[in-house]
Each structure stands twice: as C-alpha cells, then as structure tokens.
Coordinates of C-alpha atoms and ligand atoms in Angstrom, one line a residue:
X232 CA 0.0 0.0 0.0
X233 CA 1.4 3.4 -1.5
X234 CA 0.1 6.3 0.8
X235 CA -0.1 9.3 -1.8
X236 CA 0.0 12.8 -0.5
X237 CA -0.4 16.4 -2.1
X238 CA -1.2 19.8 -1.4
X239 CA -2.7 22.6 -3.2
X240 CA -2.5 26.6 -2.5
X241 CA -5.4 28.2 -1.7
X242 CA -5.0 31.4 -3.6
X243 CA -8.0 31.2 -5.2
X244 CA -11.1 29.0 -6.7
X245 CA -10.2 26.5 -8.5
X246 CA -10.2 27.0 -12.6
X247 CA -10.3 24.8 -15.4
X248 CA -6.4 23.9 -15.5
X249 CA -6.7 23.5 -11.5
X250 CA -9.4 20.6 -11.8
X251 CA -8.3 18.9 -14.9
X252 CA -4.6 19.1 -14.3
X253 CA -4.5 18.3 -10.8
X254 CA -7.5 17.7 -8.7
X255 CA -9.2 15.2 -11.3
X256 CA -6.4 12.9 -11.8
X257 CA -5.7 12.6 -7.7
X258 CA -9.0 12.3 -7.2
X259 CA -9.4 9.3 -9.8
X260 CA -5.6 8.1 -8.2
X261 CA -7.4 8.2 -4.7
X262 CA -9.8 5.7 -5.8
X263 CA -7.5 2.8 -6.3
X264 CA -7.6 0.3 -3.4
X265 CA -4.1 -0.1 -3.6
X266 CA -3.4 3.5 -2.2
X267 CA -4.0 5.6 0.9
X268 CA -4.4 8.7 -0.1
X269 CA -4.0 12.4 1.8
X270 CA -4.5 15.6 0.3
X271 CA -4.5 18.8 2.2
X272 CA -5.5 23.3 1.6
X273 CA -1.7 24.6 2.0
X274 CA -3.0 27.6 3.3
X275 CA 0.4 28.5 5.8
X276 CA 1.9 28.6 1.8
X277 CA -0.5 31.3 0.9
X278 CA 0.4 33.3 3.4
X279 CA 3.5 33.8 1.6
X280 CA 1.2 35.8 -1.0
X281 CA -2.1 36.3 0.8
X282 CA -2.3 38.8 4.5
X283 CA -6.1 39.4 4.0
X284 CA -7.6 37.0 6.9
X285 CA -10.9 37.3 5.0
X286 CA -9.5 36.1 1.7
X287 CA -7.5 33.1 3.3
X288 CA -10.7 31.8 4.8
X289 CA -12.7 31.9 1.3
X290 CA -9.7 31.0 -0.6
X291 CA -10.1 27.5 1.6
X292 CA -13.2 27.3 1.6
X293 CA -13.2 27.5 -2.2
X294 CA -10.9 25.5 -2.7
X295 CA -11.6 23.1 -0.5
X296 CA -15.6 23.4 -2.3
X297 CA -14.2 23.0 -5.4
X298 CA -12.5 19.4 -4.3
X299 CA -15.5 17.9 -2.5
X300 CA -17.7 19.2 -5.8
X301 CA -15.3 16.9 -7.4
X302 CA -16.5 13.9 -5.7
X303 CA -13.3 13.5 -3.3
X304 CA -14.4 10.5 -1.1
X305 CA -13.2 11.9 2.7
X306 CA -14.2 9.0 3.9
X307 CA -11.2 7.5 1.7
X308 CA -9.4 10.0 1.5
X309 CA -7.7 12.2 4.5
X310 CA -8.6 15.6 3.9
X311 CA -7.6 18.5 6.1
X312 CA -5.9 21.7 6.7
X313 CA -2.2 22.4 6.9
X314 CA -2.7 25.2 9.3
X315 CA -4.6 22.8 11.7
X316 CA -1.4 20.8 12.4
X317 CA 0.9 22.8 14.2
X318 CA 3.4 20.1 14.0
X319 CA 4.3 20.9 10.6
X320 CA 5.9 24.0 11.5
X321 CA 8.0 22.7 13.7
X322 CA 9.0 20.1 11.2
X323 CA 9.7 22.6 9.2
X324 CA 12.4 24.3 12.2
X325 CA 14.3 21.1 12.3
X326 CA 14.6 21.0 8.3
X327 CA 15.3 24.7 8.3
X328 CA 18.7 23.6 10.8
X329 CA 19.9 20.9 8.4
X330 CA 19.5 22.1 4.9
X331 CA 22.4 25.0 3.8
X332 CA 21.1 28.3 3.1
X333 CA 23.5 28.3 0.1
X334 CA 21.0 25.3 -1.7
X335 CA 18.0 27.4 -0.9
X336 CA 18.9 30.5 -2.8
X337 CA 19.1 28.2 -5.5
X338 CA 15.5 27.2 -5.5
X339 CA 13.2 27.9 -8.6
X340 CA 10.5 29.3 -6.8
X341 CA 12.7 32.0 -4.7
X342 CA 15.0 32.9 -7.5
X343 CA 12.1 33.4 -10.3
X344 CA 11.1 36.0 -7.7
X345 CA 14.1 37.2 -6.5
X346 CA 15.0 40.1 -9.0
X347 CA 12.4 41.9 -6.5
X348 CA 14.3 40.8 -3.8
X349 CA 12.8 43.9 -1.4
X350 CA 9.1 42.5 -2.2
X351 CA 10.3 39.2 -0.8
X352 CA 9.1 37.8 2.8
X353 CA 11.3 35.0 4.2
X354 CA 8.3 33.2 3.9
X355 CA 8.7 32.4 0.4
X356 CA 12.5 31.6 0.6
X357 CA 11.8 28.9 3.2
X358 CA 8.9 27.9 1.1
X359 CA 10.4 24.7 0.4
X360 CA 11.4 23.1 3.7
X361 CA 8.0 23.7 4.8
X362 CA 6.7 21.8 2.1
X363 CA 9.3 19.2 3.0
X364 CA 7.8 19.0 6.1
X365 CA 4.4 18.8 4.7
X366 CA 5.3 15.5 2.9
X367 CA 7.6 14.1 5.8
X368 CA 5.3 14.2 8.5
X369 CA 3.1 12.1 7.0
X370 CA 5.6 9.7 5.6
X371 CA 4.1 9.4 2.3
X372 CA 5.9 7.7 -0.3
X373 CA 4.7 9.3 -3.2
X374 CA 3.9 12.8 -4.6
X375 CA 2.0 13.7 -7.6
X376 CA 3.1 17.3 -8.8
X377 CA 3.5 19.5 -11.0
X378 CA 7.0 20.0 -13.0
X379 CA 7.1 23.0 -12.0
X380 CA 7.6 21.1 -7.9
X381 CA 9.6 18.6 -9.0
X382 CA 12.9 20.6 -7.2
X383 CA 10.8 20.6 -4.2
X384 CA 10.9 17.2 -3.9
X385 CA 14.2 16.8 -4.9
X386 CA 15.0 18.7 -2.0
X387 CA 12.7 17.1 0.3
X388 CA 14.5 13.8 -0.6
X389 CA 17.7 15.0 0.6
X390 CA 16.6 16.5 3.4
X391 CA 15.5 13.1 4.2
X392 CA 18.7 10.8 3.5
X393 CA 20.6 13.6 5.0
X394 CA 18.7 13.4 8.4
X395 CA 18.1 9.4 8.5
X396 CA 22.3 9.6 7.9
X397 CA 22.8 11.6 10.8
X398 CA 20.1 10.8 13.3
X399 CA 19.6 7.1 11.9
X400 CA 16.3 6.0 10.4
X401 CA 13.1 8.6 10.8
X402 CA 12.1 9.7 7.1
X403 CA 10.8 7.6 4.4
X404 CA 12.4 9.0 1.5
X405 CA 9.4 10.1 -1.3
X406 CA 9.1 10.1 -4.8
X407 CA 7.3 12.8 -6.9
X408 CA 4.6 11.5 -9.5
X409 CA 4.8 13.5 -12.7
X410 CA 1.9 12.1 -15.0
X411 CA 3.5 11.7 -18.8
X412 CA 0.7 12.8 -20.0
X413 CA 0.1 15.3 -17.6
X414 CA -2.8 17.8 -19.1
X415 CA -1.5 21.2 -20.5
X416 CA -4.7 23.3 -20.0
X417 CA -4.7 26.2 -22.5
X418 CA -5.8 29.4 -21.1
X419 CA -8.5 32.0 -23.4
X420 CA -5.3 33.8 -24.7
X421 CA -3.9 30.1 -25.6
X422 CA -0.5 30.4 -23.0
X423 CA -0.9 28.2 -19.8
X424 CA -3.8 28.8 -18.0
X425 CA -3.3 30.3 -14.5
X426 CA -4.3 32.5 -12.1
X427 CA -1.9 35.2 -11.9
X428 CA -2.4 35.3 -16.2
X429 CA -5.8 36.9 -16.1
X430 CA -7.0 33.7 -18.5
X431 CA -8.7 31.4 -16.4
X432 CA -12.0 29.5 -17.7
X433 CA -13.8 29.7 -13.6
X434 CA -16.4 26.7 -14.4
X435 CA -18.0 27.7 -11.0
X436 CA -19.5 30.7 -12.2
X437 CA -22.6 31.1 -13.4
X438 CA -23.7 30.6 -16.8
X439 CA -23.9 34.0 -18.4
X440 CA -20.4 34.8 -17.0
X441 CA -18.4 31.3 -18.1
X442 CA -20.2 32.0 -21.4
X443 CA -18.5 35.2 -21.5
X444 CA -15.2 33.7 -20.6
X445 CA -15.5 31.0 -23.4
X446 CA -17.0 33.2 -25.7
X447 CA -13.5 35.2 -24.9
X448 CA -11.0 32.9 -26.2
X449 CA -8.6 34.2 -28.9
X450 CA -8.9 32.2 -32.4
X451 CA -7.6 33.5 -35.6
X452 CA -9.5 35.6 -38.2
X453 CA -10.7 32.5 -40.8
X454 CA -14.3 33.4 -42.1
X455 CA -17.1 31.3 -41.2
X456 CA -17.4 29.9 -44.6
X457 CA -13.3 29.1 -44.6
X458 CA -12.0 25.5 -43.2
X459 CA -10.0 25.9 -40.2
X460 CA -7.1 24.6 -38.8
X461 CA -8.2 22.3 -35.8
X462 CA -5.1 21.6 -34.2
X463 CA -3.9 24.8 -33.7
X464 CA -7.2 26.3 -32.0
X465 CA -7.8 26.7 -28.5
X466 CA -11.4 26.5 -28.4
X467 CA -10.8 22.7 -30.3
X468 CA -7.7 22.2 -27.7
X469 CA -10.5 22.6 -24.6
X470 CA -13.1 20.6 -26.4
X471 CA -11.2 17.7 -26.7
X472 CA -10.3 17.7 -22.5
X473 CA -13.5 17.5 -22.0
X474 CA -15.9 15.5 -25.2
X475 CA -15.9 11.8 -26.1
X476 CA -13.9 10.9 -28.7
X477 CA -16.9 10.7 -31.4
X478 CA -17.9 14.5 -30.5
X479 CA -13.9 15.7 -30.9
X480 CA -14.7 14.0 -34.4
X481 CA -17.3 15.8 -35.1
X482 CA -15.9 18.8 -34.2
X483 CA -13.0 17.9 -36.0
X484 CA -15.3 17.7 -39.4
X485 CA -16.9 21.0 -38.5
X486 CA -13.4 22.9 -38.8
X487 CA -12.4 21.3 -41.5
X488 CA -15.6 21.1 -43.7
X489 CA -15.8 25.5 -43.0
X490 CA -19.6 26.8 -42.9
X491 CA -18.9 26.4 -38.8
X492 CA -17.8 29.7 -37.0
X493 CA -15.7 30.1 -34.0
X494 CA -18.9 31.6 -32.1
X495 CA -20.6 28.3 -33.0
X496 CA -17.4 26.0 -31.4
X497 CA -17.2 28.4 -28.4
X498 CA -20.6 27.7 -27.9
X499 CA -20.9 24.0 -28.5
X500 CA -17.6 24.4 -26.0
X501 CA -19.9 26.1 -23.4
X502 CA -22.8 23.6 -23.4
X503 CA -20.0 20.6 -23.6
X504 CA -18.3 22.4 -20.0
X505 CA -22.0 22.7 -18.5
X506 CA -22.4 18.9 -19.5
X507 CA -19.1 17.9 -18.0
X508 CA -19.3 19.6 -15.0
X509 CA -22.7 20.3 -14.6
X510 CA -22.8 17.7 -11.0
X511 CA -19.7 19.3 -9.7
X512 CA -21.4 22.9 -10.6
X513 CA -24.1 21.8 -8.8
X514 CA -22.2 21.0 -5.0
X515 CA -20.3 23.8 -5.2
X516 CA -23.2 25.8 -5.1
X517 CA -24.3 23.6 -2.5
X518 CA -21.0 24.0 -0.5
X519 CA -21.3 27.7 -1.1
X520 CA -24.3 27.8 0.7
X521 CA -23.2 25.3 3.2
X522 CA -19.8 26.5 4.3
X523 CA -20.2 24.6 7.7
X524 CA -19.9 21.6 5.8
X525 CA -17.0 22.4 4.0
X526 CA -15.5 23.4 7.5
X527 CA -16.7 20.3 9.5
X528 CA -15.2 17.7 6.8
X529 CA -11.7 19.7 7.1
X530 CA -11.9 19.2 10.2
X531 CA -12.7 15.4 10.3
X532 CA -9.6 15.3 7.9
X533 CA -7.4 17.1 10.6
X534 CA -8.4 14.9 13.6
X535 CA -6.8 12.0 11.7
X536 CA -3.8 14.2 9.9
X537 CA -3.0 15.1 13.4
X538 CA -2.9 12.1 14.7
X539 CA -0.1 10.7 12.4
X540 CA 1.9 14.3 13.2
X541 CA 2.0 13.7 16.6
X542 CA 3.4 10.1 16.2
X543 CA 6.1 11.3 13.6
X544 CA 7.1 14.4 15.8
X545 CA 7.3 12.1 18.9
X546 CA 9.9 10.4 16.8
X547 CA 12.1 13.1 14.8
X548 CA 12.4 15.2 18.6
X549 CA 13.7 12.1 20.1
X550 CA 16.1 11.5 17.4
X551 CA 17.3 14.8 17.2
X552 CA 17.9 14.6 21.0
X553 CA 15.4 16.6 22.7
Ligands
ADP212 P1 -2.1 28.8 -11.0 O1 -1.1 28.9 -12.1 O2 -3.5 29.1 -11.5 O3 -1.8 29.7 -9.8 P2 -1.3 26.7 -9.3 O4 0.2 27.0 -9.6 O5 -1.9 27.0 -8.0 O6 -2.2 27.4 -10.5 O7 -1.5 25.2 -9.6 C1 -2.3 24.3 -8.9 C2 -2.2 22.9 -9.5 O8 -2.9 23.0 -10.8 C3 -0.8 22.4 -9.9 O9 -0.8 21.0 -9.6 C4 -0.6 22.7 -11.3 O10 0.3 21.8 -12.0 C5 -2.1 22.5 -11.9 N1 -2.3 23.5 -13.0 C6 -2.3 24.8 -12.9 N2 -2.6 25.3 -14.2 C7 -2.7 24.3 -15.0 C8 -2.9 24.2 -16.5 N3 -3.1 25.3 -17.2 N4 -2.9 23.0 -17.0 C9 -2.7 21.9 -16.3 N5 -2.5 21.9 -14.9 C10 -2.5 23.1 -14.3
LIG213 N1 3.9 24.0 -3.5 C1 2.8 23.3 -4.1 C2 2.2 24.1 -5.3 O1 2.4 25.3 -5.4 C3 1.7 23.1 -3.1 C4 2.2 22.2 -2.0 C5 2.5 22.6 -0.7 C6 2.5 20.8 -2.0 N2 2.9 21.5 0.1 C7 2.9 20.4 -0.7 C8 2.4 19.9 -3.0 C9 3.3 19.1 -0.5 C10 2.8 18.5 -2.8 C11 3.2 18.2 -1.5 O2 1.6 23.5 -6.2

C-alpha cells in the first residue's frame, strides 16, 4: 500500500487547468484500493502571498468546495488543513537547521522572484522546507506534482537521507509523481492557464459569465465559410479535454468542412463544459451555501492528519535529541 499525498495553494477557486490538471487525476488516483491517499488546503503557503484573513478563509473554503464538488471520497481519502497541524511548522524548524542556506537560494521558486528581492518575505525563501515538512510528517511515499515542484521534492529527498544519515532512520524517502501525460490546460489567450495570467475559464460561475469567458478565447480571423485549422485552435484544444472521442470527431469535421464559425465552437464548448461539469457545478453551489460543511469535513480530515503528526514528531524530537 502506497500512501499518496499532495497539497494545493489556496490562492484562489479553482479554474479549469486547477481541476483537470490536478485535482481530477488525484482524485481518480485516490480511488484505487491499492493507495492511501491524503491531500490537504496549504493555506500556511499562501500566506506567503495572501495577508487578507478574509481572503484566506474563502480562498479555503473555495478550494476546499471546489475538491468535494469533485466527488473526493473523505471517507477515503484524509482531507484537512495544513494550518490545523501545528506540527508541521515545527518540522519545518528542524529541516530549516539541516539544509544550507546556500541550496535554498538556488531554489526555482525564490530565485524566479528574487529580482524583487525587497518584495520578498522570508516566507517564500523557506517555502520549500516547509513543504518538506508537509510531505515528511506524513511519511508518504509518493507525490503527484506539477514540474514546476519537481525541485521541491528533490530537496525534500535530501533532506530526508541527510537526516536518516545523521540521526539514523526517521524519514521515508518520497518520490514525486509527474503524469506523462500530464494535461496542459490552454488558457482563453492560448499560454498556460493560470491565475496570476488573467486567462482562467472559472467553471464555478454562473452561466452568463463562463459564457463570456469561453466566448473570450482568442482564435484567428478565418471566415465562417473558410476550413480551419483544428489543431492549432484553442477553443478545439479545450473541447477535446472534456468530449468523447466521437464528438472531438465531429468537431474535427466541422473545422475542417468551413460553414462552422468560432462563435458556433465556443458555444458548442460552453454547453460541452455545463455537461461535464454540470454535478460538480451543482455541490459547489451547495457547498457555497453550506460552508459549515466544507468546515466540518476539514476538520474530520485534521483529527486523523494530526494524529499521524504527533506520532512522527514524537519520533524526529527524540532523534534529534530533545
Ligand atoms: P495557478 O497557475 O493558476 O496559480 P497553481 O500553480 O496554483 O495554479 O496550480 C495548482 C495545480 O494545478 C498544480 O498542480 C498545477 O500543476 C495545476 N495546473 C495549474 N494550471 C494548469 C494548467 N493550465 N494546465 C494543467 N495543470 C495546471
Ligand atoms: N507548492 C505546491 C504548489 O504550489 C503546493 C504544496 C504545498 C504541495 N505543500 C505540498 C504539493 C506538499 C505537494 C506536497 O503547487
């Protein structure tokens, strides 16, 4: 039995890229009898970016929403805050005191940021021994990330064999998960959909406004009557994450036949994103109106998160002597 662990920021709700890049695929990998799975908000992360209290409590909630809406099982999976076990920041001490500052500075995520270097909270340079932490205290053996994280584990790995070699065994030593075919979701100017791009596709607004969002996406300037070039078009790109492989033929005859404008793909796009998502649509509402819920099945995840922390902490304080 594999136990699987990730994290995910709360900086936001969830968009398009978030759910079928990440969330879907752990969810589905949560499913498999084979694994025990743990997933957690990393919302002592967003602190790095977020000081509004107000915003760090929606940002959870939404996020956390946006997860259950997905149909994670919580009675499978353990699903909890990271700022409701306060063992993790000490973890993240001890790591601190055995990993050289030198290696840090080195570390995508500070130096992509660092020409700003005044705008820069200490926070975000020791962002990645806390996620060390994050992954050690539960001893999870495997990671499924991003590329983007793949350093972060690669440090959190040598953090580990460098404190089993001097305190003798305490870590297990984890392994990130990159899928192959991990999905690159196009945002509506066609770069990588994100965030902090202005691009997202939010599928938990409501209608008239993720129409406008779809209806947004930048296609060339072929006439309707004109074939078009499928594989270079976004709106095609998104249909064919989310359609069964007879409709992305159909669609696929459409732009090449011509007669078939990009207002009439965005919108057969639109109805196809209702359709896909149109149950997960639904409980996020329903969470949205229910925050309590959200709330209580956090917590449920915590009590047993926490119990595991206290174990491993037990252990790495008396190896390290105290
Ligand atoms: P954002 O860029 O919107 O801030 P994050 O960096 O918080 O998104 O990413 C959260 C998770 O969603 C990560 O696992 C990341 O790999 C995945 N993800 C984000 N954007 C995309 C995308 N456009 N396509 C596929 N996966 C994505
Ligand atoms: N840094 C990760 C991201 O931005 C989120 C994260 C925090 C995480 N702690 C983690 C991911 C532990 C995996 C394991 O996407």
């Amino acid at each position: 039995m594999a136990r699987i662990l990730t994290g995910v920021q709360s900086t936001g709700t969830p968009h398009l890229g978030n759910l079928l890049g990440a969330v879907i695929p752990a969810i589905e990998l949560a499913k498999s009898t084979e694994n025990e799975s743990f997933f957690f908000i990393a919302d002592l992360h967003s602190l790095t970016q977020i000081k509004n209290g107000n915003a760090l409590r929606k940002n959870t909630i939404n996020t956390a929403a946006a997860w259950l809406a997905c149909g994670l099982d919580t009675n499978k999976s353990v699903f909890y805050k990271q700022s409701d076990i306060n063992e993790v920041t000490e973890l993240a001490w001890y790591l601190n005191c055995y990993f050289p500052y030198q290696r840090l500075t080195l570390a995508h995520s500070f130096k992509d940021k660092s020409k700003n270097l005044k705008d820069i909270n200490s926070g975000l340079f020791t962002y990645p021994l806390l996620m060390a932490a994050d992954i050690l205290l539960y001893d999870a053996n495997i990671v499924p990330v991003g590329k983007d994280q793949l350093q972060h584990i690669e440090i959190t790995r040598d953090l580990a064999i460098k404190f089993n070699k001097h305190n003798g065994d305490t870590f297990i030593i984890p392994s990130p998960m990159t899928d192959k075919k991990t999905r690159y979701i196009p945002g509506t100017d066609g770069n990588k959909m994100s965030k902090s791009k202005g691009n997202t596709i939010d599928i938990f607004l409501n209608e008239k406004n993720l129409r406008k969002q779809i209806m947004k996406i930048k296609t060339d300037s072929v006439s309707i009557e004109e074939p078009k070039d499928y594989e270079n078009c976004n709106v095609f790109n998104l249909f064919s994450q989310v359609a069964s492989t007879s409709e992305i033929e159909i669609m696929k005859k459409n732009y090449i036949n011509g007669g078939f404008g990009y207002g009439d793909a965005k919108q057969l796009l639109f109805e196809k994103i209702i359709e896909f998502f149109n149950i997960s649509r639904e409980k996020y509402n329903f969470f949205q109106k229910n925050p309590e819920l959200v709330i209580s099945e956090l917590q449920k995840g915590s009590i047993k998160a926490k119990a595991i922390a206290k174990e491993t902490i037990e252990r790495v304080r008396s190896k390290i002597g105290y």
